[in-house]
Phi, psi and omega in degrees: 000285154271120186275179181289148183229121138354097166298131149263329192138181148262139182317142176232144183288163209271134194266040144231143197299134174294151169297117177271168186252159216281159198273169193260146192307307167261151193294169140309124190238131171306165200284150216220118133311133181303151179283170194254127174302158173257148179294150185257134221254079173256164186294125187244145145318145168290122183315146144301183142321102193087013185236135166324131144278142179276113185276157166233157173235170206295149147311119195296177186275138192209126182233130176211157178073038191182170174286137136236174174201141178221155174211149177239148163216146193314136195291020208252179212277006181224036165281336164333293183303311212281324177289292167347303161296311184269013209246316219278294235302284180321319182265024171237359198241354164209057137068038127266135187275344177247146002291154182290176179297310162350264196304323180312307181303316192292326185289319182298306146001261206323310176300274204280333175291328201269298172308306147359264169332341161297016207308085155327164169237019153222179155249167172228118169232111205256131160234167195241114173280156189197089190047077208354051142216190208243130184234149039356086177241159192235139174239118219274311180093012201214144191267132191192140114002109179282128177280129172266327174322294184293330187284344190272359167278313164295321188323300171318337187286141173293162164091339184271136194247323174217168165211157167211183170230169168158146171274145186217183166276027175247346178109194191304168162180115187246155199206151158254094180223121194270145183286141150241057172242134160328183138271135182301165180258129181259120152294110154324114167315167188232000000 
């Protein structure tokens, strides 16, 4: 029952170095998250009468597959000028002559002057290759009321084939989008 027990003594460290152990073949890799379900999507009814409608918001903006050029800038009263330049720079460096510089200086204008007033404290201004033509949006950056006003104006400008407006979670975002075919030439009927 009882055994005899052994003095060792006090321990003496070893007169050779301990083994160490070999460093390992792979690095360590963190736990990889489980994939994510995609949520399952039905179809809601249209509200009746007297019952709220469900807003969704929009999808942030995503341009692939084409030139882009973007620039943000200070909401201030010569961000215009400052867009202008940089919108003529871009659609000249990739080597269109249409829409002319006018009509162009004018639609930016028309666009960062619209956003500007939203006041905000920047703009976002994205241009575009688009089907050989040119999309130009401007982003306010402010929560605002979409203006019906500025579209019969762009709408006015030659060369513009469509435009819109509309709020997003990015703030206002207004659009442009312009030809880069010359304008024909017209003959007197004989």
């Amino acid at each position: 029952m009882n055994e005899p027990t052994e003095n060792k003594g006090p321990k003496v460290p070893p007169s050779y170095p301990p083994r160490t152990p070999p460093p390992q073949k792979k690095p360590v890799e963190a736990p990889r998250p489980a994939p994510e379900t995609k949520p399952v999507t039905t179809a809601l009814p249209l509200p009746g009468p007297g019952q709220a409608r469900l807003e969704t918001r929009r999808p942030r903006m995503a341009v692939r597959n084409r030139r882009v050029s973007n620039w943000v800038l200070a909401a201030d009263p010569w961000a215009a000028g400052k867009a202008v330049r940089h919108v003529t720079q871009a659609v000249r460096g990739w080597e269109y002559s249409h829409p002319r510089d006018g009509h162009l200086r004018e639609t930016v204008r028309l666009l960062v002057d619209a956003a500007v007033k939203d006041a905000g404290k920047r703009v976002s201004v994205h241009l575009a290759d688009q089907d050989g033509m040119l999309l130009v949006v401007v982003l306010s950056h402010a929560e605002a009321e979409p203006d019906q006003t500025v579209l019969t104006t762009l709408a006015g400008v030659t060369g513009t084939v469509s435009c819109g407006t509309d709020a997003s979670d990015e703030g206002r975002r207004i659009w442009a989008l312009l030809s880069t075919e010359p304008p024909r030439s017209r003959t007197p009927a004989a």
